[in-house]
PDB file of C-alpha atoms in Angstrom:
ATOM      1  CA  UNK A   1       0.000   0.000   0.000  1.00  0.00           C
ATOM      2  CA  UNK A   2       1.553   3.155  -0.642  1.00  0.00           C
ATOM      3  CA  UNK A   3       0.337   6.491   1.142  1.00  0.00           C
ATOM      4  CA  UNK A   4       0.354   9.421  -0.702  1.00  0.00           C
ATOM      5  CA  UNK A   5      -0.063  12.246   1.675  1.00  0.00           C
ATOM      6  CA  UNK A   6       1.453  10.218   4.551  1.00  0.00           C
ATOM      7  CA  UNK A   7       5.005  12.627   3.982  1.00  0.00           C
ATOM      8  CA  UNK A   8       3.218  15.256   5.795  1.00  0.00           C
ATOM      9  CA  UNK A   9       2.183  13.345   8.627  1.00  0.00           C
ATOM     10  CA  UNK A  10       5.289  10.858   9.220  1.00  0.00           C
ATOM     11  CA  UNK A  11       7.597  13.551   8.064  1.00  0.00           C
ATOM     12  CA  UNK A  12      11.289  12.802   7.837  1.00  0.00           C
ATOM     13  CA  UNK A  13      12.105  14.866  10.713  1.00  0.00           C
ATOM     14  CA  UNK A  14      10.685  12.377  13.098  1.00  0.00           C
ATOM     15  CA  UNK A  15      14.398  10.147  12.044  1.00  0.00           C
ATOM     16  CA  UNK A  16      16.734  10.929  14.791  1.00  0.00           C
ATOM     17  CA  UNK A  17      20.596  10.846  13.921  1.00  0.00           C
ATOM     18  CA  UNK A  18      22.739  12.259  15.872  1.00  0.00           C
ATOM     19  CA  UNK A  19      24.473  13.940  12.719  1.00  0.00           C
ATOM     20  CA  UNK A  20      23.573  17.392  12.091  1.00  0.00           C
ATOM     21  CA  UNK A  21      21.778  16.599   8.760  1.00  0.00           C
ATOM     22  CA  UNK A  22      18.535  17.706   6.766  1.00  0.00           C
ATOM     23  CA  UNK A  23      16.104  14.492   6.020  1.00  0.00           C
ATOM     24  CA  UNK A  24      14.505  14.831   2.888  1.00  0.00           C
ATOM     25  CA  UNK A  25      11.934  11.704   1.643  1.00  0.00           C
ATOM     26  CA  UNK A  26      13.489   9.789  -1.693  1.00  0.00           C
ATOM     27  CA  UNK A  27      10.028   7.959  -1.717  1.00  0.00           C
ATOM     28  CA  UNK A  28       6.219   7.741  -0.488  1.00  0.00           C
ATOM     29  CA  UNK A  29       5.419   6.473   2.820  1.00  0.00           C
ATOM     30  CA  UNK A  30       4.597   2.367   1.912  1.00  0.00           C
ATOM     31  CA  UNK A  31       3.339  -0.411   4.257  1.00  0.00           C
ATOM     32  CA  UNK A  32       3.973  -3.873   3.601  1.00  0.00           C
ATOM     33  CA  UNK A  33       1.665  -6.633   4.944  1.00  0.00           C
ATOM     34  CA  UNK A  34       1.073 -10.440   4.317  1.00  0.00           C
ATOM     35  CA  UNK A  35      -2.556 -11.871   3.789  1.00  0.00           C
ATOM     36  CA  UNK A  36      -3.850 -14.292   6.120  1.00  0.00           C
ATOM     37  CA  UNK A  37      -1.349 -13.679   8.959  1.00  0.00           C
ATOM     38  CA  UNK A  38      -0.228 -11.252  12.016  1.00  0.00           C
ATOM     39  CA  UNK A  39       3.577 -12.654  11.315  1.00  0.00           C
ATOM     40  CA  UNK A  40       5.186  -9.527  10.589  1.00  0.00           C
ATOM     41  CA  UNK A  41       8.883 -11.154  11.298  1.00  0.00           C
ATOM     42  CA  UNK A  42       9.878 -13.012   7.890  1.00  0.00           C
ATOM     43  CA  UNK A  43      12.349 -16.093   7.812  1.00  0.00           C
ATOM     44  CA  UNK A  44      13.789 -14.681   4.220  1.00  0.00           C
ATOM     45  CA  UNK A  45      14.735 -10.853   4.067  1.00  0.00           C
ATOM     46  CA  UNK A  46      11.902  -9.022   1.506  1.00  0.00           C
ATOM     47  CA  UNK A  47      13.196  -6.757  -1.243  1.00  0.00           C
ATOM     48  CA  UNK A  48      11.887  -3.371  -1.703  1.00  0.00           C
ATOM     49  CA  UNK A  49      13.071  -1.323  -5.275  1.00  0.00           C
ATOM     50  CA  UNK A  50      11.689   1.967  -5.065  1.00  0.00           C
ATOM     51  CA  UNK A  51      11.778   4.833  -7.857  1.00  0.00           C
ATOM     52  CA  UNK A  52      13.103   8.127  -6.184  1.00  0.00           C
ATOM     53  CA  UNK A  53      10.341  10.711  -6.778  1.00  0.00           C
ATOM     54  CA  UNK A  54      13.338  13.301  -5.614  1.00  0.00           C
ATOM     55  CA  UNK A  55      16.577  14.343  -7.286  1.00  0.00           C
ATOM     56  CA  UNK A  56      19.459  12.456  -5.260  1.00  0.00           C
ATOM     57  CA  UNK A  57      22.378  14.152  -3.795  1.00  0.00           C
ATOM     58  CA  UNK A  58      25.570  11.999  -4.648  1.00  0.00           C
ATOM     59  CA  UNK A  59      26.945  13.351  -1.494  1.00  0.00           C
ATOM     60  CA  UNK A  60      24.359  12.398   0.898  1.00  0.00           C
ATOM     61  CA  UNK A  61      23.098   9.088   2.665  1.00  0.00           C
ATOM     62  CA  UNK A  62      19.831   6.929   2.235  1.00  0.00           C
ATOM     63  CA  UNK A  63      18.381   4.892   4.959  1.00  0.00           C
ATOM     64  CA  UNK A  64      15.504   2.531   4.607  1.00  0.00           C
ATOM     65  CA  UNK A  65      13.457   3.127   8.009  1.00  0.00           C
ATOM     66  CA  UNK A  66      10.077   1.623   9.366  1.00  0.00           C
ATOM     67  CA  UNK A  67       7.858   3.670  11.544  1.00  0.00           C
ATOM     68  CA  UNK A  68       7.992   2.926  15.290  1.00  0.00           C
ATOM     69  CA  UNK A  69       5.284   4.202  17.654  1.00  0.00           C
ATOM     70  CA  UNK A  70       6.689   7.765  17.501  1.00  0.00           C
ATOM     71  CA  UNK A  71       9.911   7.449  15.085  1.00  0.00           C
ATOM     72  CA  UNK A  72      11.416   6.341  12.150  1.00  0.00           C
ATOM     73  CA  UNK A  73      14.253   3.462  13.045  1.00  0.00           C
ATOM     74  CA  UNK A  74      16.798   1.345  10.807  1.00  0.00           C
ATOM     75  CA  UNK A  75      16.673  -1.703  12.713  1.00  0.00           C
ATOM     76  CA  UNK A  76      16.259  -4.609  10.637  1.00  0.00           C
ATOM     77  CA  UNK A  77      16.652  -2.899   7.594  1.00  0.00           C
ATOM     78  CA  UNK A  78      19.095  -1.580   5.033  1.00  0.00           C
ATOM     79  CA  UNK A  79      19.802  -0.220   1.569  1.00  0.00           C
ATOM     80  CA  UNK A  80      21.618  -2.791  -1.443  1.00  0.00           C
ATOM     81  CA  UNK A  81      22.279  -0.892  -3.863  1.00  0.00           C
ATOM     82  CA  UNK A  82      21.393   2.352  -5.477  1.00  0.00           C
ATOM     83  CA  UNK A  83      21.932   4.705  -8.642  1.00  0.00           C
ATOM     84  CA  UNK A  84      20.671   7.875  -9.427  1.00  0.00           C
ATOM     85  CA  UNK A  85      17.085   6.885 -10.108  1.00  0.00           C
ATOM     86  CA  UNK A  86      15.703   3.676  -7.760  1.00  0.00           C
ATOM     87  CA  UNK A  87      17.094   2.315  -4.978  1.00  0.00           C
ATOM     88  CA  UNK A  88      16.924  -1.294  -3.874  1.00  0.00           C
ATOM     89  CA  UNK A  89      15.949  -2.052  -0.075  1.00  0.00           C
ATOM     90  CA  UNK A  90      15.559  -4.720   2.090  1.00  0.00           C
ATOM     91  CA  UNK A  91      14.256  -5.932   5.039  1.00  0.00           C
ATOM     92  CA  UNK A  92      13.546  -8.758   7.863  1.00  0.00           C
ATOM     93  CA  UNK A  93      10.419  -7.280   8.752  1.00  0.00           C
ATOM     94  CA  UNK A  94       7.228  -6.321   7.497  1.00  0.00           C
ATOM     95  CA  UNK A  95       5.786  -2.394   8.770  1.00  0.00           C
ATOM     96  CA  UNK A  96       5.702   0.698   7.201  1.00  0.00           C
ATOM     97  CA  UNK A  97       8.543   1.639   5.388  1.00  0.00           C
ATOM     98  CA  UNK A  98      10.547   4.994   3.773  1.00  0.00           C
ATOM     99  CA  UNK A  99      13.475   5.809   1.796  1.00  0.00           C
ATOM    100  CA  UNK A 100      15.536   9.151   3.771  1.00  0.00           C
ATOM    101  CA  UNK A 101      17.719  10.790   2.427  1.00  0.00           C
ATOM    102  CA  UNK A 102      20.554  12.931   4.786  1.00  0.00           C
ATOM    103  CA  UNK A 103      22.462  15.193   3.224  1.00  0.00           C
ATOM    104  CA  UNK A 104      24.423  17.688   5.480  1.00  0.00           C
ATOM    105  CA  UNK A 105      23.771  20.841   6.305  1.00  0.00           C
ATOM    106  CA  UNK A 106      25.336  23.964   4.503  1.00  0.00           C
ATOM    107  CA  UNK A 107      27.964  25.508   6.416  1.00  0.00           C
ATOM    108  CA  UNK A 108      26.968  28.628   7.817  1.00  0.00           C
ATOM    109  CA  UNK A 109      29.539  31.870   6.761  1.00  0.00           C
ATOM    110  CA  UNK A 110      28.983  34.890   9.260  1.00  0.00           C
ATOM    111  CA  UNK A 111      30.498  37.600   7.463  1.00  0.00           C
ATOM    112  CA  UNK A 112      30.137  40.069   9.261  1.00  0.00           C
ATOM    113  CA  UNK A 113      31.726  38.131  12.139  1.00  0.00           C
ATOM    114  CA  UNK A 114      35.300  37.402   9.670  1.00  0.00           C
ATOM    115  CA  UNK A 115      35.105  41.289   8.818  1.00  0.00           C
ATOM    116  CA  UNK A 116      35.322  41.967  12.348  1.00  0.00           C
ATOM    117  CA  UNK A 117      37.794  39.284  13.628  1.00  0.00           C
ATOM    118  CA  UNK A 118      39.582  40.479  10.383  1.00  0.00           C
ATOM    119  CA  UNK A 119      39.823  44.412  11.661  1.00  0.00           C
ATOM    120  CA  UNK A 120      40.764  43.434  15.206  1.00  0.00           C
ATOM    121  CA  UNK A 121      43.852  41.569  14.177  1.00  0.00           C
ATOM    122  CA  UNK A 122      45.074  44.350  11.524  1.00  0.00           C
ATOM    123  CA  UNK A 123      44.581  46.964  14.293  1.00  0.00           C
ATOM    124  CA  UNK A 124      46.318  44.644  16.658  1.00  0.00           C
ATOM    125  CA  UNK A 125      49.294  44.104  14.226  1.00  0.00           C
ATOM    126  CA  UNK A 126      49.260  48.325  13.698  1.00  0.00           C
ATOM    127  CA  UNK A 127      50.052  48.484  18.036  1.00  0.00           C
ATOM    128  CA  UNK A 128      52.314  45.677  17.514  1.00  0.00           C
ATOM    129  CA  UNK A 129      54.160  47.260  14.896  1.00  0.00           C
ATOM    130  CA  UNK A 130      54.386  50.452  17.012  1.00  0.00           C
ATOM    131  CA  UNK A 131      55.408  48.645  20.422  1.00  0.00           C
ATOM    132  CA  UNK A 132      58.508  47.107  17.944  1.00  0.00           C
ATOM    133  CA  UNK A 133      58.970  50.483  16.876  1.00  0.00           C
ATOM    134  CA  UNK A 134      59.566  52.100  20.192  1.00  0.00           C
ATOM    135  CA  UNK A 135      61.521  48.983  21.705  1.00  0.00           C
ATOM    136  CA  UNK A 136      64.324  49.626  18.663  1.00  0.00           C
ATOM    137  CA  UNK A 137      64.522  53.405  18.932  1.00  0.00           C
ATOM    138  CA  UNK A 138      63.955  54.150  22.784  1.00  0.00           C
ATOM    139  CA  UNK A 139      67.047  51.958  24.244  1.00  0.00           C
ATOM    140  CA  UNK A 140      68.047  52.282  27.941  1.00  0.00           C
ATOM    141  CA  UNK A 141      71.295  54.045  28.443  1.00  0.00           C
ATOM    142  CA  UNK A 142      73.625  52.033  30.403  1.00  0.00           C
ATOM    143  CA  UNK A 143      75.410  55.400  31.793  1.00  0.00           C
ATOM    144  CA  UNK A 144      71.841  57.363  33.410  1.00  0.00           C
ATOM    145  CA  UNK A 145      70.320  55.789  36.129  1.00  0.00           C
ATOM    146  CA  UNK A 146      67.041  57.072  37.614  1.00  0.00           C
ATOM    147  CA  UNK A 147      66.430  56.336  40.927  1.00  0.00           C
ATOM    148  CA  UNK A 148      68.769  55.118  43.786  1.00  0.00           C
ATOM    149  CA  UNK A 149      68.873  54.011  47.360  1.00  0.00           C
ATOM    150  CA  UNK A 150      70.322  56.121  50.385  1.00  0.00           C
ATOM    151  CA  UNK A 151      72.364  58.312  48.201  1.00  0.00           C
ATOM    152  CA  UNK A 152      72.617  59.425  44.327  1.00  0.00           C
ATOM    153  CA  UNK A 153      75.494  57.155  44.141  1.00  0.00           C
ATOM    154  CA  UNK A 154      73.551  54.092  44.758  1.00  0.00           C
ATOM    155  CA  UNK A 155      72.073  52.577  41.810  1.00  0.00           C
ATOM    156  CA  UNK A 156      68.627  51.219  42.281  1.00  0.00           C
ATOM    157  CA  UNK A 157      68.604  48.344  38.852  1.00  0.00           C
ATOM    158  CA  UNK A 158      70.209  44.572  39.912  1.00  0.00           C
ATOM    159  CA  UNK A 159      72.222  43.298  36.925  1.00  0.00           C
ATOM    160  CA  UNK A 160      72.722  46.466  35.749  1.00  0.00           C
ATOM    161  CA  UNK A 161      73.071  47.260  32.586  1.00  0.00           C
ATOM    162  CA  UNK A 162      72.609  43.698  30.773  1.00  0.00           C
ATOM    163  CA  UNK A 163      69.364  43.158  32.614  1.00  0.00           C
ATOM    164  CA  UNK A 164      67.747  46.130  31.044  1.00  0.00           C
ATOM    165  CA  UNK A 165      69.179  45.387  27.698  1.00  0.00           C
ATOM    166  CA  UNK A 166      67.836  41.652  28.249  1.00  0.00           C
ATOM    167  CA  UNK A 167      64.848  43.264  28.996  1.00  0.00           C
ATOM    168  CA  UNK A 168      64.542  45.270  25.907  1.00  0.00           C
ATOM    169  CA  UNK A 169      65.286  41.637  23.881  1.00  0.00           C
ATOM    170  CA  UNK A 170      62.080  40.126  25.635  1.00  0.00           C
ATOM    171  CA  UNK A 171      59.975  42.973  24.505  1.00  0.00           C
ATOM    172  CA  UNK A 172      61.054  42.697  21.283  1.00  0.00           C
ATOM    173  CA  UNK A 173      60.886  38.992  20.904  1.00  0.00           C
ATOM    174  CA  UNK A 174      57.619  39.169  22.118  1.00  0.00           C
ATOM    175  CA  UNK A 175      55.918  41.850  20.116  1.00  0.00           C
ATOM    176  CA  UNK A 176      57.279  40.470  16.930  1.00  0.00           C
ATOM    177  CA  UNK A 177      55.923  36.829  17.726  1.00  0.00           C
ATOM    178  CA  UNK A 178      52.347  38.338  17.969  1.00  0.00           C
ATOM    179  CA  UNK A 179      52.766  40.455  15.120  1.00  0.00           C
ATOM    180  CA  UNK A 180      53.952  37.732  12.752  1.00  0.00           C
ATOM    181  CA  UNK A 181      51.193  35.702  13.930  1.00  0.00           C
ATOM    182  CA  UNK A 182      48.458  38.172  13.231  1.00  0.00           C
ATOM    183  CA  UNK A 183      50.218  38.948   9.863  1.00  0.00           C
ATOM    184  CA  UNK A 184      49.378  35.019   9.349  1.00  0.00           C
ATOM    185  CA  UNK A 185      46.127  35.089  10.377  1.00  0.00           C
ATOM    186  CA  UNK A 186      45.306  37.753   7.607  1.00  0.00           C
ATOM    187  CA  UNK A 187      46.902  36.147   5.262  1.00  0.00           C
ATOM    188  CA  UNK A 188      44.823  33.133   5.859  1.00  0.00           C
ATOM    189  CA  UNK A 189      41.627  34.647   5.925  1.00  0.00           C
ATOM    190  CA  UNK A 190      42.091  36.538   2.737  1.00  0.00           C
ATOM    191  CA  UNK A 191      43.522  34.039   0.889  1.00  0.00           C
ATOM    192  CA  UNK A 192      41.458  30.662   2.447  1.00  0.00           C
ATOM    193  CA  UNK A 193      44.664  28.802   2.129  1.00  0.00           C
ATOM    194  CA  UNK A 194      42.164  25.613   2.962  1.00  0.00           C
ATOM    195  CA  UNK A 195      45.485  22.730   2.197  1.00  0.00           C
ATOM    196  CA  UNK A 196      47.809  24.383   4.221  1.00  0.00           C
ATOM    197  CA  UNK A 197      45.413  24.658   7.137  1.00  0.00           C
ATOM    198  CA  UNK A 198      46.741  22.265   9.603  1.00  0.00           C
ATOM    199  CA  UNK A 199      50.911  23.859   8.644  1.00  0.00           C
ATOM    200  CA  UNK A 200      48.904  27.226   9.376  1.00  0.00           C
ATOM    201  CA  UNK A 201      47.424  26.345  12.734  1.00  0.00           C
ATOM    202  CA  UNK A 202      50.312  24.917  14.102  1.00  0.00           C
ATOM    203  CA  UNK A 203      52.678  27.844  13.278  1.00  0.00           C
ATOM    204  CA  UNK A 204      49.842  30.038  14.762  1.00  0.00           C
ATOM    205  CA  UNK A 205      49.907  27.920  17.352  1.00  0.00           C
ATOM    206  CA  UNK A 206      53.776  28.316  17.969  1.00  0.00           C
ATOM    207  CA  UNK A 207      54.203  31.646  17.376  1.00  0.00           C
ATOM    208  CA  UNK A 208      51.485  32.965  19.556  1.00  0.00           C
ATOM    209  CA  UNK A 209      52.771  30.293  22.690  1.00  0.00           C
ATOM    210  CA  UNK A 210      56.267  31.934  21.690  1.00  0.00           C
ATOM    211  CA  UNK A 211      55.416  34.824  22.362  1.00  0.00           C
ATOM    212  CA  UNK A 212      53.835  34.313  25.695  1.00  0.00           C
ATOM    213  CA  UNK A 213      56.871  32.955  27.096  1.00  0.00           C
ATOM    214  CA  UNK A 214      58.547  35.987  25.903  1.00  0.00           C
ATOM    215  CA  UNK A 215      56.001  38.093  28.082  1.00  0.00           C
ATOM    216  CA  UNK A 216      56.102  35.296  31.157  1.00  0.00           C
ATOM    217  CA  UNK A 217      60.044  35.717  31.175  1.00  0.00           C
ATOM    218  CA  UNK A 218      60.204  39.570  31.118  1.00  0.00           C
ATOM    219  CA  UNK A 219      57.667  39.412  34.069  1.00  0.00           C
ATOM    220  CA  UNK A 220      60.173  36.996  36.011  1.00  0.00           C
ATOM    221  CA  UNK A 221      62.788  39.502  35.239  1.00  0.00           C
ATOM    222  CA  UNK A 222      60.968  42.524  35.853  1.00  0.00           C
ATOM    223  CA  UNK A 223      59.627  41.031  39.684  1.00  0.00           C
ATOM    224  CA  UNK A 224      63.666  39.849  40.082  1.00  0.00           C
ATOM    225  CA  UNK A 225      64.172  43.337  39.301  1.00  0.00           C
ATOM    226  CA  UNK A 226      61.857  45.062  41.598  1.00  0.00           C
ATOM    227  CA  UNK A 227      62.518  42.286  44.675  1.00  0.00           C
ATOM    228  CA  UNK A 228      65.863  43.363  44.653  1.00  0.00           C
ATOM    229  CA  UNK A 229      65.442  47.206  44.594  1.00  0.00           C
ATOM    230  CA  UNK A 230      66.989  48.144  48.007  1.00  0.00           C
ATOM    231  CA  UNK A 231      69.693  45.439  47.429  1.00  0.00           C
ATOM    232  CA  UNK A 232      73.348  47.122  46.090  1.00  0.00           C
ATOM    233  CA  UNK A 233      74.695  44.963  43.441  1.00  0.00           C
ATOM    234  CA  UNK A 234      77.359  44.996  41.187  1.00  0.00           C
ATOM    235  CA  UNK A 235      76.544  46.545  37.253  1.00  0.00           C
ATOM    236  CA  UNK A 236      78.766  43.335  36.102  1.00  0.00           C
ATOM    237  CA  UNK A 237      75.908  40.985  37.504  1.00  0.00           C
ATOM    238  CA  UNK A 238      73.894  39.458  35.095  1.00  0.00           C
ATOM    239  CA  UNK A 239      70.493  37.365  35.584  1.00  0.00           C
ATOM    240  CA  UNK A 240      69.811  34.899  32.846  1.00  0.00           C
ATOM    241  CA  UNK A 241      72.046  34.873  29.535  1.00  0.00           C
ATOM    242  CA  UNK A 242      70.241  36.011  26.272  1.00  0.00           C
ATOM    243  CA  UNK A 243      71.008  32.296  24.884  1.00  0.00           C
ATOM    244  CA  UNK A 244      69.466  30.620  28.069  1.00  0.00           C
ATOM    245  CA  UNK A 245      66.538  32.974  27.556  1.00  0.00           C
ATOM    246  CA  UNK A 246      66.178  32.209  23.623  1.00  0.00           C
ATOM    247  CA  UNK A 247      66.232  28.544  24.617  1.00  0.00           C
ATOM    248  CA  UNK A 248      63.109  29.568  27.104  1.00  0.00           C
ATOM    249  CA  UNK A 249      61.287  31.753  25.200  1.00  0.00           C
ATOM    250  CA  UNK A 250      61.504  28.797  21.820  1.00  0.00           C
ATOM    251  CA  UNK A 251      61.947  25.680  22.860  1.00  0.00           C
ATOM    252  CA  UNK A 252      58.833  25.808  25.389  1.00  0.00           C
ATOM    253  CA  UNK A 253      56.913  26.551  22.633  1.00  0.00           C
ATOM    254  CA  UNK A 254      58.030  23.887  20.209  1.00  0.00           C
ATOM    255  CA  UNK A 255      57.790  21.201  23.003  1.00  0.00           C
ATOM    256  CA  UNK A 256      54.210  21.992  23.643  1.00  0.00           C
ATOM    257  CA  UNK A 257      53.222  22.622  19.923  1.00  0.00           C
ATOM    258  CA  UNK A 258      55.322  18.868  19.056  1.00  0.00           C
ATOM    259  CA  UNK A 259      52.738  17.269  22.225  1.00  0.00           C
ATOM    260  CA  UNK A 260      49.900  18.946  20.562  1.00  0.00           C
ATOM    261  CA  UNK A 261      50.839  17.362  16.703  1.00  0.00           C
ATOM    262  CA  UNK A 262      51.249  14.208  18.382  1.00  0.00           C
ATOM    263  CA  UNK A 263      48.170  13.976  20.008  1.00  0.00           C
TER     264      UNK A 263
END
């Protein structure tokens, strides 16, 4: 028996997947009985070839479902074979039966959302840009100190002068991390580099961590710096060596960047 009008009743919808995928009907709600008998459970699977009154989507899915109490289930039954105009069904059971198509959903593109994550990280990469601009043309003098302890003659800085130029190395290694990360990120997004996605995300990834370290290490030497304030020290007194440092601020990064690949 085949139900014409059934589709709006016992609509596709009413197949649960947990896929996030539109149900469309290939074919009109059937049902399937043998004469003479309340058997519905057959000893031989039953064949089922069915015209598609639809267009099928080569990229989506067919199921061959029966209706149960309040849903549309698979169990028991299952698709042969199929081209683009019938497919061929079968089944252990006898019920009422449909052909569903899922197809997935069309991504969704907010565009205004990329426009604005797109401004943010140019603006970002113009205060970047600045921040490396004043870390290369306002160096610390070694020879002018501004503040001291008991007397003038006192300096206030530990590891004075190579902490401050240290110092001035964090900052920069720092801002230009960020900066060469954001200049990624707009290049991806403007050019939808789609194969080299996963080489992207992981120098993202890298570069951005990198750069964090950089900021976590000129905070250790900046509270190092301010701990030891009333402290005199000698200005030959150094506190980590810009190689030690480099090893910090990089190989951190590549360690953690290496677990996340591997995982």
């Amino acid at each position: 028996m085949i139900y014409n009008t059934m589709e709006n009743l016992l609509k596709p919808d009413f197949f649960n997947t947990s896929n996030d995928t539109v149900e469309t009907m290939m074919f009109t709600v059937i049902s399937a009985t043998l004469p003479k008998t309340t058997n519905t459970d057959l000893t031989k699977p039953v064949n089922f070839t069915l015209k598609h009154i639809r267009e099928f989507d080569l990229s989506g899915s067919l199921s061959f479902v029966y209706w149960k109490i309040s849903e549309w289930i698979v169990d028991g039954c299952f698709v042969l074979k199929t081209n683009s105009s019938h497919t061929v069904c079968s089944c252990v059971h006898l019920s009422t039966f449909v052909l569903i198509m899922q197809t997935y959903r069309p991504a969704e593109s907010d565009s205004l959302l990329d426009l604005l994550n797109l401004v943010c990280v140019i603006v970002g990469l113009v205060f970047f840009s600045l921040a490396l601009l004043s870390f290369t043309l306002c160096q610390w003098s070694p020879g002018v100190n501004n503040s001291s302890v008991g007397s003038p003659s006192v300096p206030a800085h530990t590891a004075v002068p190579e902490r401050h130029t240290a110092s001035a190395g964090e900052n920069d290694e720092g801002a230009l991390q960020l900066s060469t990360a954001s200049l990624r990120i707009i290049i991806t997004v403007s050019r939808g580099l789609q194969v080299l996605c996963a080489v992207i995300s992981g120098l993202l990834h890298f570069l951005f961590l990198s750069g964090f370290v950089w900021m976590f290490i000129e905070a250790v030497l900046l509270f190092i710096c301010v701990k030891n304030l009333s402290q005199i020290s000698s200005r030959n007194r150094t506190v980590l060596s810009s190689g030690f440092l480099c090893v910090i601020g990089y190989v951190v990064a590549q360690v953690v960047v290496g677990l996340s690949v591997g995982l």
